[in-house]
């Protein structure tokens, strides 16, 4: 499961909302219990599907409870000046149900050196230099919490930065000419993800941050790309929007929002 780590340097809620806005391309607002809001899984679905649809040349994404999301400008340059300059659609999260501060972990000053960590029987490159805000994902899935652990049922860790859409020469074709690289990309290497991180300047403290999502990825649904350190969740041609959403939900589960101050 999550490792607990007490810290006095975790960002405040408004800064976290700015980070969620930056990584999603939506304006993320806080709401209260009893109102319609996104879960962490909904959030990663929206982020992944928006990028996939942009990759496919589509201009809109239909998502339950949100309606139609415009994709115009959805993947603006990573160096966008502020979180407020890009978002077009307003979405809501119930902070008490979305975040789990018990498992926040500040890796800002952590250096692993030669230490090796594993998750899902694969190397886990911890996000040293980043501050992780934990998402509330325990007891949310019908198959239990083994995917988030360190045992045999655990899923490997992956990182997702906006713009990991196959544009870096990752896409290849199979013998029949079908696009094998059609789908959602992530990486097991935080250093690779950092290249695709979204930047925003916070109105809370006027500092600039990078933001990346930390996920677990279903090893049965993931493909190793031709290019090292890239993973693909393949979305077959002809999949319906419902099927595309189901593929993401069955393949990628978020558990952390990573922030790094740009010095």
Coordinates of C-alpha atoms in Angstrom, one line a residue:
X1 CA 0.0 0.0 0.0
X2 CA 1.0 3.6 0.4
X3 CA 4.0 4.4 2.6
X4 CA 3.2 7.0 5.3
X5 CA 5.5 9.9 5.7
X6 CA 4.8 13.0 7.9
X7 CA 5.9 16.2 6.4
X8 CA 5.4 19.9 7.0
X9 CA 5.8 20.9 3.3
X10 CA 2.7 19.6 1.6
X11 CA 0.9 22.2 -0.7
X12 CA -2.3 23.8 0.3
X13 CA -5.6 22.8 -1.3
X14 CA -5.8 25.7 -3.6
X15 CA -2.4 24.9 -5.1
X16 CA -3.4 21.3 -5.5
X17 CA -6.5 22.4 -7.4
X18 CA -4.3 24.5 -9.6
X19 CA -2.1 21.5 -10.3
X20 CA -5.1 19.4 -11.2
X21 CA -6.3 22.1 -13.5
X22 CA -2.9 22.3 -15.2
X23 CA -2.5 18.5 -15.8
X24 CA -6.1 18.0 -17.0
X25 CA -6.6 21.2 -19.1
X26 CA -9.8 21.8 -17.2
X27 CA -10.7 24.2 -14.4
X28 CA -10.9 22.1 -11.3
X29 CA -12.9 23.4 -8.4
X30 CA -13.7 22.1 -5.0
X31 CA -17.2 21.0 -4.2
X32 CA -19.0 19.5 -1.1
X33 CA -20.4 16.2 -0.3
X34 CA -23.7 15.3 -2.0
X35 CA -22.8 17.1 -5.3
X36 CA -21.7 15.5 -8.5
X37 CA -17.9 15.3 -8.6
X38 CA -15.0 13.4 -10.2
X39 CA -13.3 10.5 -8.5
X40 CA -9.5 10.0 -9.0
X41 CA -10.3 7.3 -11.6
X42 CA -12.6 9.7 -13.4
X43 CA -9.8 12.2 -13.4
X44 CA -7.2 9.9 -14.9
X45 CA -9.8 8.7 -17.5
X46 CA -10.4 12.3 -18.6
X47 CA -6.7 13.1 -18.8
X48 CA -5.8 10.0 -20.7
X49 CA -8.8 10.1 -23.1
X50 CA -8.4 13.8 -23.9
X51 CA -4.8 13.1 -25.0
X52 CA -5.8 10.0 -26.9
X53 CA -8.6 11.8 -28.7
X54 CA -6.3 14.6 -29.6
X55 CA -3.9 12.0 -31.0
X56 CA -6.8 10.7 -33.1
X57 CA -7.5 14.2 -34.4
X58 CA -10.9 14.6 -32.6
X59 CA -12.1 17.9 -31.2
X60 CA -14.5 16.8 -28.5
X61 CA -14.7 14.2 -25.7
X62 CA -18.0 13.1 -24.3
X63 CA -17.7 12.0 -20.7
X64 CA -20.5 10.9 -18.3
X65 CA -21.4 13.6 -15.8
X66 CA -19.3 16.1 -17.7
X67 CA -21.0 16.3 -21.0
X68 CA -19.0 17.5 -24.0
X69 CA -15.4 18.7 -23.4
X70 CA -13.7 20.7 -26.0
X71 CA -10.3 19.6 -27.0
X72 CA -9.2 22.7 -28.8
X73 CA -5.9 23.7 -27.2
X74 CA -6.1 20.7 -24.8
X75 CA -2.4 20.0 -25.2
X76 CA -0.9 23.4 -25.1
X77 CA 2.8 23.8 -24.6
X78 CA 4.2 22.5 -21.3
X79 CA 5.5 26.0 -20.4
X80 CA 2.1 27.5 -20.3
X81 CA 2.4 30.6 -18.0
X82 CA -0.4 29.7 -15.5
X83 CA -3.0 27.1 -14.7
X84 CA -5.8 29.6 -15.4
X85 CA -4.8 30.5 -18.9
X86 CA -5.7 27.2 -20.6
X87 CA -8.7 25.4 -18.9
X88 CA -12.0 25.6 -20.8
X89 CA -14.3 23.2 -19.0
X90 CA -15.1 23.4 -15.2
X91 CA -15.0 20.1 -13.3
X92 CA -15.5 19.5 -9.6
X93 CA -13.8 17.3 -7.0
X94 CA -14.8 16.7 -3.4
X95 CA -11.4 17.3 -1.8
X96 CA -12.3 15.1 1.2
X97 CA -13.1 12.2 -1.1
X98 CA -10.4 12.9 -3.7
X99 CA -7.3 13.4 -1.5
X100 CA -5.8 11.2 1.2
X101 CA -3.3 13.2 3.2
X102 CA -2.4 10.2 5.4
X103 CA -0.3 8.9 2.6
X104 CA 1.3 12.1 1.3
X105 CA 5.0 11.6 0.8
X106 CA 7.6 14.3 0.2
X107 CA 10.4 13.0 -2.0
X108 CA 11.8 16.5 -2.5
X109 CA 15.1 15.8 -0.6
X110 CA 15.2 12.1 -1.0
X111 CA 18.1 10.5 -2.9
X112 CA 17.9 6.8 -3.5
X113 CA 21.4 6.3 -4.9
X114 CA 22.0 2.7 -5.8
X115 CA 18.9 1.4 -3.8
X116 CA 16.5 -0.6 -5.9
X117 CA 12.8 -0.7 -5.3
X118 CA 10.2 -2.9 -6.9
X119 CA 6.4 -2.9 -7.5
X120 CA 4.6 -5.6 -9.3
X121 CA 7.9 -7.5 -9.7
X122 CA 9.3 -4.6 -11.7
X123 CA 11.7 -1.8 -10.8
X124 CA 10.1 1.2 -9.2
X125 CA 12.0 4.4 -9.9
X126 CA 10.8 6.5 -7.0
X127 CA 10.0 10.2 -7.8
X128 CA 12.9 11.6 -5.9
X129 CA 12.8 15.4 -6.1
X130 CA 9.0 15.5 -6.2
X131 CA 6.3 16.1 -3.6
X132 CA 3.5 13.5 -3.8
X133 CA -0.1 14.3 -2.9
X134 CA -1.9 11.0 -2.3
X135 CA -5.3 10.4 -3.9
X136 CA -8.0 8.5 -2.1
X137 CA -8.1 5.2 -3.9
X138 CA -8.1 2.6 -1.1
X139 CA -11.2 0.4 -1.0
X140 CA -12.5 1.8 -4.2
X141 CA -12.1 -1.2 -6.5
X142 CA -14.1 -4.5 -6.5
X143 CA -10.9 -6.5 -6.8
X144 CA -9.5 -5.1 -3.6
X145 CA -6.3 -3.1 -2.9
X146 CA -3.7 -5.7 -4.0
X147 CA -2.9 -3.6 -7.1
X148 CA -1.5 -0.9 -4.9
X149 CA 0.6 -3.1 -2.7
X150 CA 4.1 -4.6 -3.0
X151 CA 3.1 -8.3 -3.2
X152 CA 2.4 -10.6 -6.1
X153 CA -0.8 -8.9 -7.0
X154 CA 0.7 -5.4 -7.2
X155 CA 0.7 -3.5 -10.4
X156 CA 3.9 -1.8 -11.7
X157 CA 4.2 2.0 -11.2
X158 CA 3.9 4.3 -14.2
X159 CA 4.1 8.1 -14.6
X160 CA 2.0 10.1 -17.0
X161 CA 2.8 13.6 -18.3
X162 CA 0.5 15.5 -20.7
X163 CA 1.5 15.1 -24.3
X164 CA 2.7 11.5 -24.1
X165 CA 0.7 10.8 -27.2
X166 CA 3.1 8.9 -29.5
X167 CA 4.5 12.0 -31.1
X168 CA 8.0 11.0 -30.0
X169 CA 8.5 8.4 -32.7
X170 CA 6.9 5.7 -30.5
X171 CA 4.1 4.6 -32.8
X172 CA 4.9 1.6 -35.1
X173 CA 2.8 -0.7 -37.3
X174 CA 2.3 -4.4 -37.3
X175 CA 2.6 -6.7 -40.3
X176 CA -1.0 -6.0 -41.4
X177 CA -0.5 -2.3 -41.4
X178 CA -2.7 -1.7 -38.3
X179 CA -1.4 0.9 -35.9
X180 CA 0.0 -0.9 -32.9
X181 CA 0.8 2.3 -31.2
X182 CA -2.8 3.5 -31.0
X183 CA -3.6 4.2 -27.3
X184 CA -2.5 5.8 -24.0
X185 CA 1.2 6.2 -23.1
X186 CA 3.0 6.3 -19.9
X187 CA 6.5 5.6 -18.6
X188 CA 8.1 3.7 -15.6
X189 CA 10.8 6.4 -15.5
X190 CA 10.0 9.7 -13.7
X191 CA 12.8 11.4 -15.6
X192 CA 11.1 10.6 -18.9
X193 CA 7.8 11.8 -17.5
X194 CA 9.3 15.1 -16.4
X195 CA 10.0 15.9 -20.0
X196 CA 6.2 15.8 -20.6
X197 CA 5.2 17.5 -17.3
X198 CA 2.9 20.4 -17.3
X199 CA 4.1 23.7 -15.9
X200 CA 2.0 26.3 -14.1
X201 CA 2.6 29.4 -12.0
X202 CA 0.5 29.3 -8.8
X203 CA -1.6 32.2 -7.7
X204 CA -1.1 30.9 -4.2
X205 CA 2.6 31.5 -3.8
X206 CA 3.7 32.9 -7.3
X207 CA 6.0 29.9 -7.7
X208 CA 6.2 27.8 -10.8
X209 CA 5.7 24.0 -10.6
X210 CA 5.8 20.9 -12.8
X211 CA 3.0 18.4 -12.4
X212 CA 2.8 14.7 -13.3
X213 CA 0.4 11.8 -12.4
X214 CA 1.7 8.7 -10.6
X215 CA -0.3 5.6 -11.5
X216 CA -0.3 1.8 -11.3
X217 CA -0.6 0.0 -14.6
X218 CA -2.2 -3.4 -15.2
X219 CA 0.6 -5.6 -16.4
X220 CA -1.8 -7.7 -18.5
X221 CA -3.0 -4.6 -20.4
X222 CA 0.3 -2.8 -20.9
X223 CA 2.6 -3.2 -23.9
X224 CA 6.3 -2.4 -24.0
X225 CA 7.0 0.1 -26.8
X226 CA 9.8 -0.1 -29.3
X227 CA 11.3 2.9 -27.7
X228 CA 12.7 2.1 -24.3
X229 CA 11.0 3.4 -21.2
X230 CA 7.6 3.9 -22.8
X231 CA 4.5 1.8 -22.1
X232 CA 1.3 1.6 -24.1
X233 CA -2.2 0.7 -23.3
X234 CA -3.5 -0.3 -26.7
X235 CA -6.9 0.9 -27.9
X236 CA -8.0 -1.2 -30.9
X237 CA -9.4 0.5 -34.0
X238 CA -13.2 0.6 -34.0
X239 CA -13.6 0.8 -30.2
X240 CA -16.7 2.7 -29.1
X241 CA -16.3 5.6 -26.6
X242 CA -17.7 3.3 -23.9
X243 CA -15.1 0.6 -24.7
X244 CA -12.3 3.1 -24.8
X245 CA -13.2 4.4 -21.4
X246 CA -13.4 0.8 -20.1
X247 CA -10.0 0.0 -21.5
X248 CA -8.5 3.0 -19.6
X249 CA -10.3 2.1 -16.3
X250 CA -9.1 -1.5 -16.5
X251 CA -5.6 -0.5 -17.3
X252 CA -4.6 2.6 -15.4
X253 CA -5.3 3.5 -11.8
X254 CA -4.0 6.8 -10.3
X255 CA -2.7 7.1 -6.8
X256 CA -0.6 10.3 -6.7
X257 CA -0.3 13.8 -8.0
X258 CA 3.4 14.8 -8.2
X259 CA 4.6 18.4 -7.8
X260 CA 8.1 19.8 -8.3
X261 CA 9.0 23.4 -7.9
X262 CA 10.9 24.9 -10.8
X263 CA 13.9 26.7 -9.3

